[in-house]
mmCIF file of C-alpha atoms and ligand atoms in Angstrom:
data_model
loop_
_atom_site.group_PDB
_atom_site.id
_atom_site.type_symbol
_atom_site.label_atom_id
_atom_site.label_comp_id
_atom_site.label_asym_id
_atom_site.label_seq_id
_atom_site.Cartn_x
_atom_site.Cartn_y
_atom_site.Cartn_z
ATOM 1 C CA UNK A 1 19.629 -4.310 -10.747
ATOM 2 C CA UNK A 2 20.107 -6.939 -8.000
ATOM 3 C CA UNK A 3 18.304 -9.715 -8.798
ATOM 4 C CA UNK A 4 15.842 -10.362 -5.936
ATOM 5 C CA UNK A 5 14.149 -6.815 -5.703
ATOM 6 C CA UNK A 6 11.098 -6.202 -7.490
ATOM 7 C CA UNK A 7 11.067 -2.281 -7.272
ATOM 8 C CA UNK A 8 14.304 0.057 -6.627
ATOM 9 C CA UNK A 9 13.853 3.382 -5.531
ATOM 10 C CA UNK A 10 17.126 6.052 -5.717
ATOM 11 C CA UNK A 11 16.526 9.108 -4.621
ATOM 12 C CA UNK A 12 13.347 9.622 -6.268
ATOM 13 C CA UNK A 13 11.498 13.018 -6.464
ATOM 14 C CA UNK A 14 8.420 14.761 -7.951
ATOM 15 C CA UNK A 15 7.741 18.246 -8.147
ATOM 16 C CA UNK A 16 4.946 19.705 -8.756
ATOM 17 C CA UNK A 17 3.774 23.254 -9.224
ATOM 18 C CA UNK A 18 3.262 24.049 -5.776
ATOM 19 C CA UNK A 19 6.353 21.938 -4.240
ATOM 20 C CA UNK A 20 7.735 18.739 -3.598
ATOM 21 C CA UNK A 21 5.030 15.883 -3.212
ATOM 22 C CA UNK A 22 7.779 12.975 -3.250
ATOM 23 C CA UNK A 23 10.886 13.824 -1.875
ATOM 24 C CA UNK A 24 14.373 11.787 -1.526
ATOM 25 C CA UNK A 25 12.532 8.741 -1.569
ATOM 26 C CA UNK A 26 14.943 5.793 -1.719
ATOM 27 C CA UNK A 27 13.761 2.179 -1.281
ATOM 28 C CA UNK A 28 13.963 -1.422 -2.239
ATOM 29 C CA UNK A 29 11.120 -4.198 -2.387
ATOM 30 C CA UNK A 30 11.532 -7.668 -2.235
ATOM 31 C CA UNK A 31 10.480 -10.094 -4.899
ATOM 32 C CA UNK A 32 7.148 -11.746 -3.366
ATOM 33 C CA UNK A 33 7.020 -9.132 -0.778
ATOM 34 C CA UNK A 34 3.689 -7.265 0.228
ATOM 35 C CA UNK A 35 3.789 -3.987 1.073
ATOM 36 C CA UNK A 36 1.940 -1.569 2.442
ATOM 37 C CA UNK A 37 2.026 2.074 1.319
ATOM 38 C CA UNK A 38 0.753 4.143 3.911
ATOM 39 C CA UNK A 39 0.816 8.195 4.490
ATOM 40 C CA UNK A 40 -1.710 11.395 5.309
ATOM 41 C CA UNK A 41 -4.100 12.616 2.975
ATOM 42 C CA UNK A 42 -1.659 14.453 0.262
ATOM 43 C CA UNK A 43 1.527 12.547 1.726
ATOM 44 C CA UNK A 44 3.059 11.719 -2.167
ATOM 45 C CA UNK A 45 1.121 8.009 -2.208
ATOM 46 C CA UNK A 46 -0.859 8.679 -4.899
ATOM 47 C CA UNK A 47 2.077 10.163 -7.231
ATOM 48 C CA UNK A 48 5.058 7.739 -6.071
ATOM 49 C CA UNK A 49 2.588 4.357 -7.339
ATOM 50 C CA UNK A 50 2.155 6.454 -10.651
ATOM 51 C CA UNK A 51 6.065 7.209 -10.992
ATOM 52 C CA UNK A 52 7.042 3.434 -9.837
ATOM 53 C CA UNK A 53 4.241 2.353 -12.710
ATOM 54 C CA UNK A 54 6.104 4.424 -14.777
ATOM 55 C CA UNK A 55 3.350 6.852 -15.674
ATOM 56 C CA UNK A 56 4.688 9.762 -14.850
ATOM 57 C CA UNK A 57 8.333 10.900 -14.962
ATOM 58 C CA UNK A 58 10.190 11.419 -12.189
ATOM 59 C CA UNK A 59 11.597 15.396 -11.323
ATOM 60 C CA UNK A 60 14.771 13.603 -10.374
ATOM 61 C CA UNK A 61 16.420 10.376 -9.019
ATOM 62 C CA UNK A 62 15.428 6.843 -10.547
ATOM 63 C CA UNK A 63 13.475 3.852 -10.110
ATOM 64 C CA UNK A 64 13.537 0.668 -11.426
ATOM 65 C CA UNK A 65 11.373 -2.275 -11.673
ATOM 66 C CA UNK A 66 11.663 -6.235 -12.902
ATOM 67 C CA UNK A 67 9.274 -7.647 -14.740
ATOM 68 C CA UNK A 68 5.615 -6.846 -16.108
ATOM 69 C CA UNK A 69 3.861 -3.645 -13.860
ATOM 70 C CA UNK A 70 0.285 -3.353 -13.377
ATOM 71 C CA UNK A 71 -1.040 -0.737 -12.203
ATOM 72 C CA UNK A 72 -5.018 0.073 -10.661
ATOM 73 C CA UNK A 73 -5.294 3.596 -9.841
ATOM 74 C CA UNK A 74 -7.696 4.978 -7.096
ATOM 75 C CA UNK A 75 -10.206 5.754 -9.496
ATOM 76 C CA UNK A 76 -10.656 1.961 -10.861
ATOM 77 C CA UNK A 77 -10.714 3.128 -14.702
ATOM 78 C CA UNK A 78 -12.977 0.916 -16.665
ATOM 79 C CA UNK A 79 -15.192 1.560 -19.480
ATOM 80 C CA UNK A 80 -18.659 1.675 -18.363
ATOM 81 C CA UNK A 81 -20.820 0.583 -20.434
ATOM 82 C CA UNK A 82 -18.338 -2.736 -20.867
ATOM 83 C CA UNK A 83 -20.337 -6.235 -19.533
ATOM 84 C CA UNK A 84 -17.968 -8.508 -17.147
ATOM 85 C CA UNK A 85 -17.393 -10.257 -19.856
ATOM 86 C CA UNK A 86 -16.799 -7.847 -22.295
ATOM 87 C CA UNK A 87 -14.364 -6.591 -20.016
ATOM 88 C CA UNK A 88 -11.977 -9.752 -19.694
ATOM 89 C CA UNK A 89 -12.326 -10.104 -23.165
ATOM 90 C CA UNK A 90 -10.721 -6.738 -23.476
ATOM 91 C CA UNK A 91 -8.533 -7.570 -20.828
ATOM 92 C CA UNK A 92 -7.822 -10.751 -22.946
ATOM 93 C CA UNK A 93 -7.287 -9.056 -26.563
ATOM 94 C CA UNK A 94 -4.858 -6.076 -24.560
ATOM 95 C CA UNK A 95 -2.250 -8.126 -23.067
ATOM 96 C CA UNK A 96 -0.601 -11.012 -24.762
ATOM 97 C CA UNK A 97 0.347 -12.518 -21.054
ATOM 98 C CA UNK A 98 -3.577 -12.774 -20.428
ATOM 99 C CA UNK A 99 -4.263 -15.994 -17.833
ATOM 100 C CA UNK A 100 -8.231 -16.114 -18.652
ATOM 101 C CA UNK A 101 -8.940 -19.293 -16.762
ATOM 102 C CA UNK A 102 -7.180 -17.487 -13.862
ATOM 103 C CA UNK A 103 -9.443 -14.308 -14.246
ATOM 104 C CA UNK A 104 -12.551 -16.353 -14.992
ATOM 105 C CA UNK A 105 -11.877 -17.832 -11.634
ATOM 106 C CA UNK A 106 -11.410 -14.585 -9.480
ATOM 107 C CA UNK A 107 -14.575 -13.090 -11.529
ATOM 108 C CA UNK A 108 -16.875 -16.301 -10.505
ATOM 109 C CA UNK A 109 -14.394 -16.000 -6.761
ATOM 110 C CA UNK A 110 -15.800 -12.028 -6.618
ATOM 111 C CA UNK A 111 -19.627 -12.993 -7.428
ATOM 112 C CA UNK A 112 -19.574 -10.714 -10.678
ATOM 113 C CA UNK A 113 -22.601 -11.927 -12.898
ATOM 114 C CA UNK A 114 -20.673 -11.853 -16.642
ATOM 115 C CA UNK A 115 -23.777 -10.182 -17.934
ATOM 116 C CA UNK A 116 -23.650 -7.398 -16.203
ATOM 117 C CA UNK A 117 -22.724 -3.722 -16.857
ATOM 118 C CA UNK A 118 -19.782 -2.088 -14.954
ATOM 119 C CA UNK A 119 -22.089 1.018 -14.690
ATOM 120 C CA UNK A 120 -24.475 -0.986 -12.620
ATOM 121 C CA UNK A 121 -21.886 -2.558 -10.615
ATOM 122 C CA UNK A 122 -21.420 -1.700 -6.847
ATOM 123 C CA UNK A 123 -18.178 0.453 -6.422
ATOM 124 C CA UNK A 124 -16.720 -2.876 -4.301
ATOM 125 C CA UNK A 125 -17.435 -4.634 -7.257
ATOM 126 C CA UNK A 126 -16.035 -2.001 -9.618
ATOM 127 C CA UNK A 127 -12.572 -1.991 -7.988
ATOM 128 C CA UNK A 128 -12.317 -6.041 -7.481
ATOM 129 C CA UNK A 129 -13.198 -6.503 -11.554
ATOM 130 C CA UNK A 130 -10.574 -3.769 -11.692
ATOM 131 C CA UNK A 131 -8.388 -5.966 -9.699
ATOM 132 C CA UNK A 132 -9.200 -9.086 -11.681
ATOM 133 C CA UNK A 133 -8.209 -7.124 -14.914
ATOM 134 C CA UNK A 134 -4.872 -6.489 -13.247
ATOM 135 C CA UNK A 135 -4.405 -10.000 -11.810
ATOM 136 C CA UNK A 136 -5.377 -11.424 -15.301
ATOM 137 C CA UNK A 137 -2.391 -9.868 -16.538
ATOM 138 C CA UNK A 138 -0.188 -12.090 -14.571
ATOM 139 C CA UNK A 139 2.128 -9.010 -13.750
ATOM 140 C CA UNK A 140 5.371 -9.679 -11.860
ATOM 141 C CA UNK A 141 4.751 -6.274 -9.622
ATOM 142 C CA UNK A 142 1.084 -5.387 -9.028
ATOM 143 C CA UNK A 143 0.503 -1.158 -7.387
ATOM 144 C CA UNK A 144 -2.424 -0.931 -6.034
ATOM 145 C CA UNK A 145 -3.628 2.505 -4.996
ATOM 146 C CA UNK A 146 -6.577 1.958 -2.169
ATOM 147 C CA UNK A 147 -8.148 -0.971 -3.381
ATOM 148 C CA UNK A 148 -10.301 -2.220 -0.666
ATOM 149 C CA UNK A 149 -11.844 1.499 -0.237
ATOM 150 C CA UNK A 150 -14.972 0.361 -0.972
ATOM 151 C CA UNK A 151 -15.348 -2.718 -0.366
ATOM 152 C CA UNK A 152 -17.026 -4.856 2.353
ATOM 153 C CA UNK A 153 -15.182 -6.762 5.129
ATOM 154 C CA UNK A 154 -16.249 -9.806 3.137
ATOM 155 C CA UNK A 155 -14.718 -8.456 -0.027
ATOM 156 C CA UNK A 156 -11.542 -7.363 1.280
ATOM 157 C CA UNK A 157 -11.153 -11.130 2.881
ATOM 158 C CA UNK A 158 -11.806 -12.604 -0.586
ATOM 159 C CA UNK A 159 -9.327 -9.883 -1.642
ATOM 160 C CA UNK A 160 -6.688 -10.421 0.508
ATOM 161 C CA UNK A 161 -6.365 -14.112 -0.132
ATOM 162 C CA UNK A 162 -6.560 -13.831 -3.694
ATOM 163 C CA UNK A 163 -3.593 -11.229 -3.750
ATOM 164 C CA UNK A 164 -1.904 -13.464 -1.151
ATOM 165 C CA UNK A 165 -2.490 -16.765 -3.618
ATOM 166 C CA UNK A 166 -1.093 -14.977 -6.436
ATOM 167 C CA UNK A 167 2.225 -13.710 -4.312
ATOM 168 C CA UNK A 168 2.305 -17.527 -3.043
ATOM 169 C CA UNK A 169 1.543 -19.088 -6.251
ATOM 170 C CA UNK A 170 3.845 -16.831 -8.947
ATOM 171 C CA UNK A 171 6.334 -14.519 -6.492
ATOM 172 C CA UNK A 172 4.116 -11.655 -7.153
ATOM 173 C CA UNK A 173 5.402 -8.234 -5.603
ATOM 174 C CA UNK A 174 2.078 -5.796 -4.567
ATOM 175 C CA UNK A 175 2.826 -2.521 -2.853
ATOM 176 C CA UNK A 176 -0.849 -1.674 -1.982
ATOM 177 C CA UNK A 177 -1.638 2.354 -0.615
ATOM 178 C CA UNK A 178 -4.682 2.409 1.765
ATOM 179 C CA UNK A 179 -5.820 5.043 5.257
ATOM 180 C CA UNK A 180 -7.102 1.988 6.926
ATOM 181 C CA UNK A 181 -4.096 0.368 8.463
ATOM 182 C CA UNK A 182 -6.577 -2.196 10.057
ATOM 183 C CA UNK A 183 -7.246 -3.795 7.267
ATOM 184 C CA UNK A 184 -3.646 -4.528 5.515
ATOM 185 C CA UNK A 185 -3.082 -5.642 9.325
ATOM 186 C CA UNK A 186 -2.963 -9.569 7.940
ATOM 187 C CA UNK A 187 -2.456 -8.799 4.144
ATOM 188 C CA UNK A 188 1.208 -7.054 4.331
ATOM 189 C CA UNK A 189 4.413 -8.232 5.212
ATOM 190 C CA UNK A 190 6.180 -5.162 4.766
ATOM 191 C CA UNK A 191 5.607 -1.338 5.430
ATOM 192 C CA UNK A 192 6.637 1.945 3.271
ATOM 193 C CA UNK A 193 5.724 5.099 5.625
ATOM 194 C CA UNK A 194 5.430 8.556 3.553
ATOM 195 C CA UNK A 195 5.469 11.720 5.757
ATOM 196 C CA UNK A 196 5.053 14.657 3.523
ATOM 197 C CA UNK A 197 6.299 12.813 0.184
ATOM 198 C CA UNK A 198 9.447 11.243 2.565
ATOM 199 C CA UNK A 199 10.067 7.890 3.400
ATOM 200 C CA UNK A 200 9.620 7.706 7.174
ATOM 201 C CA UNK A 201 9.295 4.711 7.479
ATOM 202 C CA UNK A 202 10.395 1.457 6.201
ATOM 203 C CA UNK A 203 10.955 -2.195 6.607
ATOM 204 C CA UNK A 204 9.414 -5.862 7.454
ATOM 205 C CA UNK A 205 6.705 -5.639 9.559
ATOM 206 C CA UNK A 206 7.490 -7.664 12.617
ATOM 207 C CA UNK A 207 11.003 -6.275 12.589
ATOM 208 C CA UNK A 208 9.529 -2.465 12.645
ATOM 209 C CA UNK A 209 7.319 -3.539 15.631
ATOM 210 C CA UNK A 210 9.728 -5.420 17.353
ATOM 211 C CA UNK A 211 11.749 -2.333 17.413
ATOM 212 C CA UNK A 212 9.083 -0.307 19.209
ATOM 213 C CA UNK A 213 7.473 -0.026 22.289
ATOM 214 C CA UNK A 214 4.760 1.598 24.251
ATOM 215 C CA UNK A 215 5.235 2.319 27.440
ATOM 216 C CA UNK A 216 3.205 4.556 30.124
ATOM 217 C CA UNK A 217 5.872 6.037 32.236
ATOM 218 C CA UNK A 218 5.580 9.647 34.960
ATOM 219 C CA UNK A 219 4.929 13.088 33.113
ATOM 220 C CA UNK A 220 8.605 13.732 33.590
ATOM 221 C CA UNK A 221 10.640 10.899 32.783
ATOM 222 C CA UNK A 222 13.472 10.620 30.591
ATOM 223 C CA UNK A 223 13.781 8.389 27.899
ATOM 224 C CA UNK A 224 17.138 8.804 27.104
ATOM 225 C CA UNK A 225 18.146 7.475 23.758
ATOM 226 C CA UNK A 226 15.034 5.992 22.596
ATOM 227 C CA UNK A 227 13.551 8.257 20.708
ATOM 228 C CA UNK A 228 9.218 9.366 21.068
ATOM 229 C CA UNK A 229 7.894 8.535 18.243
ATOM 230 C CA UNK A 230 4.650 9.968 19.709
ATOM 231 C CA UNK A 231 3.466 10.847 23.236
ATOM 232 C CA UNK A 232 0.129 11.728 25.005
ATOM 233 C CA UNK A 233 0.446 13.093 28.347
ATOM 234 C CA UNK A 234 -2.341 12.835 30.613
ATOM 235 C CA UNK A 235 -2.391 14.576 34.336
ATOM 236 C CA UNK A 236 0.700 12.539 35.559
ATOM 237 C CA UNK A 237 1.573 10.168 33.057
ATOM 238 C CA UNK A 238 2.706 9.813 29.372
ATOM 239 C CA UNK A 239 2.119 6.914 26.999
ATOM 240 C CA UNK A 240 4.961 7.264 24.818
ATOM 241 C CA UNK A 241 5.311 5.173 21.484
ATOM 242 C CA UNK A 242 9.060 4.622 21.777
ATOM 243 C CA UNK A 243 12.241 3.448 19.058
ATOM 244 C CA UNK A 244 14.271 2.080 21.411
ATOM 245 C CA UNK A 245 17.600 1.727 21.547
ATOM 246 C CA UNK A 246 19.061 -1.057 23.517
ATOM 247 C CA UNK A 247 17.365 -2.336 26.900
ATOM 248 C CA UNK A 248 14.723 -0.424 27.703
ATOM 249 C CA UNK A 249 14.058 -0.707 32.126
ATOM 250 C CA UNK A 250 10.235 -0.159 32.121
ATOM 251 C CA UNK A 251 7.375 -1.989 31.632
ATOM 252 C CA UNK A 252 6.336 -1.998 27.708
ATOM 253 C CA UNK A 253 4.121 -3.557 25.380
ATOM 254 C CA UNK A 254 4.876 -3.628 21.790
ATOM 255 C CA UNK A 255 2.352 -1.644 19.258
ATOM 256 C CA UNK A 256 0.311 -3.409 17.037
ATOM 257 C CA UNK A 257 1.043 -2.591 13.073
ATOM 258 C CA UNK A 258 -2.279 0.146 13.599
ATOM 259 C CA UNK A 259 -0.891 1.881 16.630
ATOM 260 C CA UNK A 260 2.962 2.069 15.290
ATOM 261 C CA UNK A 261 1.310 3.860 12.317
ATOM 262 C CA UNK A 262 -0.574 6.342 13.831
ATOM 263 C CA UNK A 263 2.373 7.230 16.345
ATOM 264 C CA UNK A 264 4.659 7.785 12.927
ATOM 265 C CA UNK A 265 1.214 9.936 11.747
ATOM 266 C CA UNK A 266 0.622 11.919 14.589
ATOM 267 C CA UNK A 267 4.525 12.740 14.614
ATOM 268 C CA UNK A 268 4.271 14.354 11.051
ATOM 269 C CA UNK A 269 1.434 16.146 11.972
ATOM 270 C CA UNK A 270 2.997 17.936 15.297
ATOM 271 C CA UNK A 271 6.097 18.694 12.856
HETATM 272 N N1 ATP B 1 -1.326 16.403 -10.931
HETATM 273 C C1 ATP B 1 -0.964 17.159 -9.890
HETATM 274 N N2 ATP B 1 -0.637 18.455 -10.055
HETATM 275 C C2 ATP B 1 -0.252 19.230 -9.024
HETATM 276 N N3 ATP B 1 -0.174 18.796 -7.750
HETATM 277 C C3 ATP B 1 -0.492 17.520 -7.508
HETATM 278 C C4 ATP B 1 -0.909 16.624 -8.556
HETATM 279 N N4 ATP B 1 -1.158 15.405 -8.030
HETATM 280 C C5 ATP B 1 -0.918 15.523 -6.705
HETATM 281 N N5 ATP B 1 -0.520 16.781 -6.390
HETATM 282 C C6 ATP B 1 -0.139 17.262 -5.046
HETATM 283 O O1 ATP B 1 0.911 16.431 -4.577
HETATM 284 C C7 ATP B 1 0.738 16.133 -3.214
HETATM 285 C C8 ATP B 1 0.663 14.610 -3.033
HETATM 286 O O2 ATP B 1 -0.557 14.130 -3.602
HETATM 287 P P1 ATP B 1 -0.905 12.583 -3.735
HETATM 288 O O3 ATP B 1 -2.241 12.486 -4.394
HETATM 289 O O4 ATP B 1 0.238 11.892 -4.346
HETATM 290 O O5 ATP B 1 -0.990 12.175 -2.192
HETATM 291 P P2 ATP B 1 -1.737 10.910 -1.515
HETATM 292 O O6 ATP B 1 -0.862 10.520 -0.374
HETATM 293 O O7 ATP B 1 -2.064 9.892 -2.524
HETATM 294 O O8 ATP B 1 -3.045 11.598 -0.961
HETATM 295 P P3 ATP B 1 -4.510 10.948 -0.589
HETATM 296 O O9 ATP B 1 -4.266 10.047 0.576
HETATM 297 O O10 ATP B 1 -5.290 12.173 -0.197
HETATM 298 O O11 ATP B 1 -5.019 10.258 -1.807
HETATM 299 C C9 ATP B 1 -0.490 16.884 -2.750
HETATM 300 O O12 ATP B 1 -0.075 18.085 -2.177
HETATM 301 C C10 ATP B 1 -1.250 17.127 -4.040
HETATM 302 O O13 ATP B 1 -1.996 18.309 -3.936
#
């Protein structure tokens, strides 16, 4: 495998019972490259983080990953009636590569009192001592399925900069799933766009939105070769979220991360 990606994707597919839920899905991520895995409710998120953890087998096609995984699934998995503290000394006595100054650190960074239970923990405070027992790990690729779900704006801040310390700090890759595109808005570098288990969508951030526009143009114009990624037509105009092609000879703005993700949405949807 080349020797700066993190994750390789060829072809990958899962099949369940009822179909497809990851189809074709080919990829590459980017040692110290952050990632954000975004979709529709049922889009294949969920089941391509458990195949790249290697969880799950694939139904065909391969993927490939360097280094130590770790893995936090949507439902934060942690035994309840653990303390903190009990808890990182698990986290300790399960994985040899254990850093447990480093998860002290995040613990006392996420306000979790050591004596208490995970039971009677908030479910913000469930998923970042979920986090921390990922982090602790030191893991060269961290997967994150929707990990700031519940947490407060606060929480995700303290969240983001820790993940964004540890990519700074160690070359950590994170490929993190989440609905709220808002909120990855200053966390990910890089995008990964599922549209019924398909990549859509993929690439660096500021080079997918500098290759898009959105422009409000008459009901009836032509756009020629850019292609409408979305459009909403009012009386007698459009505003079109465009791929364009070349020069483009109207007046355009270009879509925030948000915006370019709900055009690419709303697309899959009207499919
Ligand atoms: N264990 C399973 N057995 C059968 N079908 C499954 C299983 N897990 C997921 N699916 C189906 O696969 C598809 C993709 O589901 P998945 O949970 O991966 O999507 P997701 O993008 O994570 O969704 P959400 O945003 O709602 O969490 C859905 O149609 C789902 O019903």
């Amino acid at each position: 495998m080349d020797v700066e990606f993190a994750v390789r994707a060829n072809g990958l597919g899962v099949r369940y019972r009822r179909g497809w839920a990851v189809r074709d899905c080919s990829f590459a991520l980017a040692r110290g490259t952050v990632t954000a895995l975004v979709g529709a409710n049922g889009a294949g998120k969920s089941t391509l983080l458990r195949v790249v953890a290697g969880l799950q087998e694939p139904t065909g096609g391969t993927v490939g990953t360097r280094g130590q995984v770790a893995f936090v699934a949507q439902d934060k998995p942690l035994y309840r009636s653990f303390t903190v503290a009990e808890t990182l000394r698990f986290g300790q006595a399960a994985n040899p590569s254990w850093d447990r100054a480093y998860a002290e650190r995040l613990v006392a960074e996420a306000g979790l009192p050591p004596t208490a239970k995970v039971h009677s923990l908030s479910g913000g405070h469930r998923a970042r001592l979920a986090l921390v027992l990922a982090l602790g790990r030191r893991p060269d690729v961290l997967l994150l399925d929707e990990p700031m779900a519940e947490m407060d704006p606060v929480a995700r801040e303290v969240t983001a900069r820790a993940l964004m310390l540890a990519v700074a700090e160690t070359g950590l890759t994170v490929v993190l799933s989440s609905h709220a595109v808002g909120e990855l808005e200053d966390v990910c570098d890089h995008l990964l766009l599922l549209d019924r288990g398909a990549v859509r969508l993929a690439g660096e951030v500021d080079e997918l939105v500098a290759g898009h526009r959105v422009v409000v143009a008459p009901r009836d114009h032509d756009f020629g070769a850019h292609e409408v990624v979305s459009a909403r037509a009012g009386e007698r105009q459009v505003t079109a979220v465009l791929r364009v092609a070349g020069d483009l000879d109207l007046a355009a703005t270009p879509p925030g991360l948000t915006e370019l993700v709900v055009a690419y949405l709303r697309s899959g949807e009207a499919a």
